[in-house]
């Protein structure tokens, strides 16, 4: 793992059964950028949470938008936080 890579946190709602969607989106994104990621943390939550943070910056919030992101939309938000030389 790259110790200098980005740190991603994903907060997801357990009572809402968001785990499957969360792990699918994480898998799709990591497939492209796994060498650029220092750590990934899944944070079980409630209240409909589906929040993605990269290096401490909130890049997607279902609470703010009222909807799930499209995969490509989420990828763009996460990849925008990568160093410029990183492939996306």
PDB file of C-alpha atoms in Angstrom:
ATOM      1  CA  UNK A   1       0.000   0.000   0.000  1.00  0.00           C
ATOM      2  CA  UNK A   2       1.119   3.505  -0.739  1.00  0.00           C
ATOM      3  CA  UNK A   3       1.644   5.319   2.578  1.00  0.00           C
ATOM      4  CA  UNK A   4       1.590   8.643   0.735  1.00  0.00           C
ATOM      5  CA  UNK A   5      -1.727   7.979  -0.989  1.00  0.00           C
ATOM      6  CA  UNK A   6      -5.138   9.379  -0.241  1.00  0.00           C
ATOM      7  CA  UNK A   7      -7.212   8.328   2.740  1.00  0.00           C
ATOM      8  CA  UNK A   8     -10.810   7.508   1.912  1.00  0.00           C
ATOM      9  CA  UNK A   9     -13.620   7.204   4.440  1.00  0.00           C
ATOM     10  CA  UNK A  10     -17.070   5.944   3.511  1.00  0.00           C
ATOM     11  CA  UNK A  11     -19.899   6.299   6.010  1.00  0.00           C
ATOM     12  CA  UNK A  12     -22.918   4.161   5.163  1.00  0.00           C
ATOM     13  CA  UNK A  13     -26.301   3.422   6.770  1.00  0.00           C
ATOM     14  CA  UNK A  14     -26.520  -0.073   8.257  1.00  0.00           C
ATOM     15  CA  UNK A  15     -30.291  -0.092   9.002  1.00  0.00           C
ATOM     16  CA  UNK A  16     -30.893   1.060   5.407  1.00  0.00           C
ATOM     17  CA  UNK A  17     -28.964  -1.953   4.016  1.00  0.00           C
ATOM     18  CA  UNK A  18     -26.477   0.256   2.152  1.00  0.00           C
ATOM     19  CA  UNK A  19     -23.543  -2.141   2.623  1.00  0.00           C
ATOM     20  CA  UNK A  20     -23.924  -3.939  -0.720  1.00  0.00           C
ATOM     21  CA  UNK A  21     -24.099  -0.697  -2.719  1.00  0.00           C
ATOM     22  CA  UNK A  22     -21.215   0.729  -0.692  1.00  0.00           C
ATOM     23  CA  UNK A  23     -18.908  -2.227  -1.254  1.00  0.00           C
ATOM     24  CA  UNK A  24     -19.769  -2.322  -4.972  1.00  0.00           C
ATOM     25  CA  UNK A  25     -18.889   1.366  -5.405  1.00  0.00           C
ATOM     26  CA  UNK A  26     -15.712   0.982  -3.333  1.00  0.00           C
ATOM     27  CA  UNK A  27     -14.684  -1.990  -5.465  1.00  0.00           C
ATOM     28  CA  UNK A  28     -15.281  -0.126  -8.729  1.00  0.00           C
ATOM     29  CA  UNK A  29     -13.287   2.885  -7.567  1.00  0.00           C
ATOM     30  CA  UNK A  30     -10.428   0.903  -6.005  1.00  0.00           C
ATOM     31  CA  UNK A  31     -10.109  -1.143  -9.176  1.00  0.00           C
ATOM     32  CA  UNK A  32      -8.934   2.061 -10.895  1.00  0.00           C
ATOM     33  CA  UNK A  33      -6.934   3.811  -8.143  1.00  0.00           C
ATOM     34  CA  UNK A  34      -5.812   1.205  -5.604  1.00  0.00           C
ATOM     35  CA  UNK A  35      -2.147   2.176  -5.915  1.00  0.00           C
ATOM     36  CA  UNK A  36      -3.066   5.774  -5.022  1.00  0.00           C
ATOM     37  CA  UNK A  37      -4.901   4.844  -1.800  1.00  0.00           C
ATOM     38  CA  UNK A  38      -3.098   4.765   1.547  1.00  0.00           C
ATOM     39  CA  UNK A  39      -6.181   3.681   3.493  1.00  0.00           C
ATOM     40  CA  UNK A  40      -9.868   3.015   3.121  1.00  0.00           C
ATOM     41  CA  UNK A  41     -12.227   3.012   6.073  1.00  0.00           C
ATOM     42  CA  UNK A  42     -15.844   1.850   6.024  1.00  0.00           C
ATOM     43  CA  UNK A  43     -17.832   3.490   8.814  1.00  0.00           C
ATOM     44  CA  UNK A  44     -21.145   1.879   9.772  1.00  0.00           C
ATOM     45  CA  UNK A  45     -23.747   4.543  10.557  1.00  0.00           C
ATOM     46  CA  UNK A  46     -27.486   5.211  10.464  1.00  0.00           C
ATOM     47  CA  UNK A  47     -29.951   7.963   9.477  1.00  0.00           C
ATOM     48  CA  UNK A  48     -29.602   7.269   5.738  1.00  0.00           C
ATOM     49  CA  UNK A  49     -25.927   8.260   5.650  1.00  0.00           C
ATOM     50  CA  UNK A  50     -23.877   7.729   2.502  1.00  0.00           C
ATOM     51  CA  UNK A  51     -20.904  10.079   2.828  1.00  0.00           C
ATOM     52  CA  UNK A  52     -17.555   9.905   1.042  1.00  0.00           C
ATOM     53  CA  UNK A  53     -14.537  11.778   2.379  1.00  0.00           C
ATOM     54  CA  UNK A  54     -11.093  11.937   0.761  1.00  0.00           C
ATOM     55  CA  UNK A  55      -8.222  13.269   2.870  1.00  0.00           C
ATOM     56  CA  UNK A  56     -10.706  14.888   5.230  1.00  0.00           C
ATOM     57  CA  UNK A  57     -12.688  16.649   2.491  1.00  0.00           C
ATOM     58  CA  UNK A  58     -16.315  15.650   1.982  1.00  0.00           C
ATOM     59  CA  UNK A  59     -16.646  14.803  -1.708  1.00  0.00           C
ATOM     60  CA  UNK A  60     -20.166  13.338  -1.696  1.00  0.00           C
ATOM     61  CA  UNK A  61     -23.047  13.507   0.756  1.00  0.00           C
ATOM     62  CA  UNK A  62     -26.377  11.798   0.255  1.00  0.00           C
ATOM     63  CA  UNK A  63     -27.666  13.927   3.141  1.00  0.00           C
ATOM     64  CA  UNK A  64     -26.841  17.066   1.147  1.00  0.00           C
ATOM     65  CA  UNK A  65     -28.071  15.859  -2.256  1.00  0.00           C
ATOM     66  CA  UNK A  66     -31.004  13.700  -1.146  1.00  0.00           C
ATOM     67  CA  UNK A  67     -29.965  10.923  -3.537  1.00  0.00           C
ATOM     68  CA  UNK A  68     -27.362   8.315  -4.299  1.00  0.00           C
ATOM     69  CA  UNK A  69     -24.631   9.336  -6.693  1.00  0.00           C
ATOM     70  CA  UNK A  70     -24.241   7.728 -10.066  1.00  0.00           C
ATOM     71  CA  UNK A  71     -21.028   5.686 -10.101  1.00  0.00           C
ATOM     72  CA  UNK A  72     -19.354   7.976 -12.660  1.00  0.00           C
ATOM     73  CA  UNK A  73     -20.319  11.034 -10.613  1.00  0.00           C
ATOM     74  CA  UNK A  74     -18.750   9.532  -7.494  1.00  0.00           C
ATOM     75  CA  UNK A  75     -15.626   8.496  -9.384  1.00  0.00           C
ATOM     76  CA  UNK A  76     -15.164  12.052 -10.652  1.00  0.00           C
ATOM     77  CA  UNK A  77     -15.524  13.448  -7.136  1.00  0.00           C
ATOM     78  CA  UNK A  78     -12.994  10.997  -5.683  1.00  0.00           C
ATOM     79  CA  UNK A  79     -10.527  11.169  -8.586  1.00  0.00           C
ATOM     80  CA  UNK A  80     -10.522  14.971  -8.421  1.00  0.00           C
ATOM     81  CA  UNK A  81      -8.789  14.605  -5.037  1.00  0.00           C
ATOM     82  CA  UNK A  82      -5.907  12.527  -6.420  1.00  0.00           C
ATOM     83  CA  UNK A  83      -2.490  14.016  -7.158  1.00  0.00           C
ATOM     84  CA  UNK A  84      -2.378  15.270 -10.764  1.00  0.00           C
ATOM     85  CA  UNK A  85       0.086  12.615 -11.880  1.00  0.00           C
ATOM     86  CA  UNK A  86      -2.218   9.795 -10.684  1.00  0.00           C
ATOM     87  CA  UNK A  87      -4.090   7.870 -13.383  1.00  0.00           C
ATOM     88  CA  UNK A  88      -7.859   8.152 -13.110  1.00  0.00           C
TER      89      UNK A  88
END
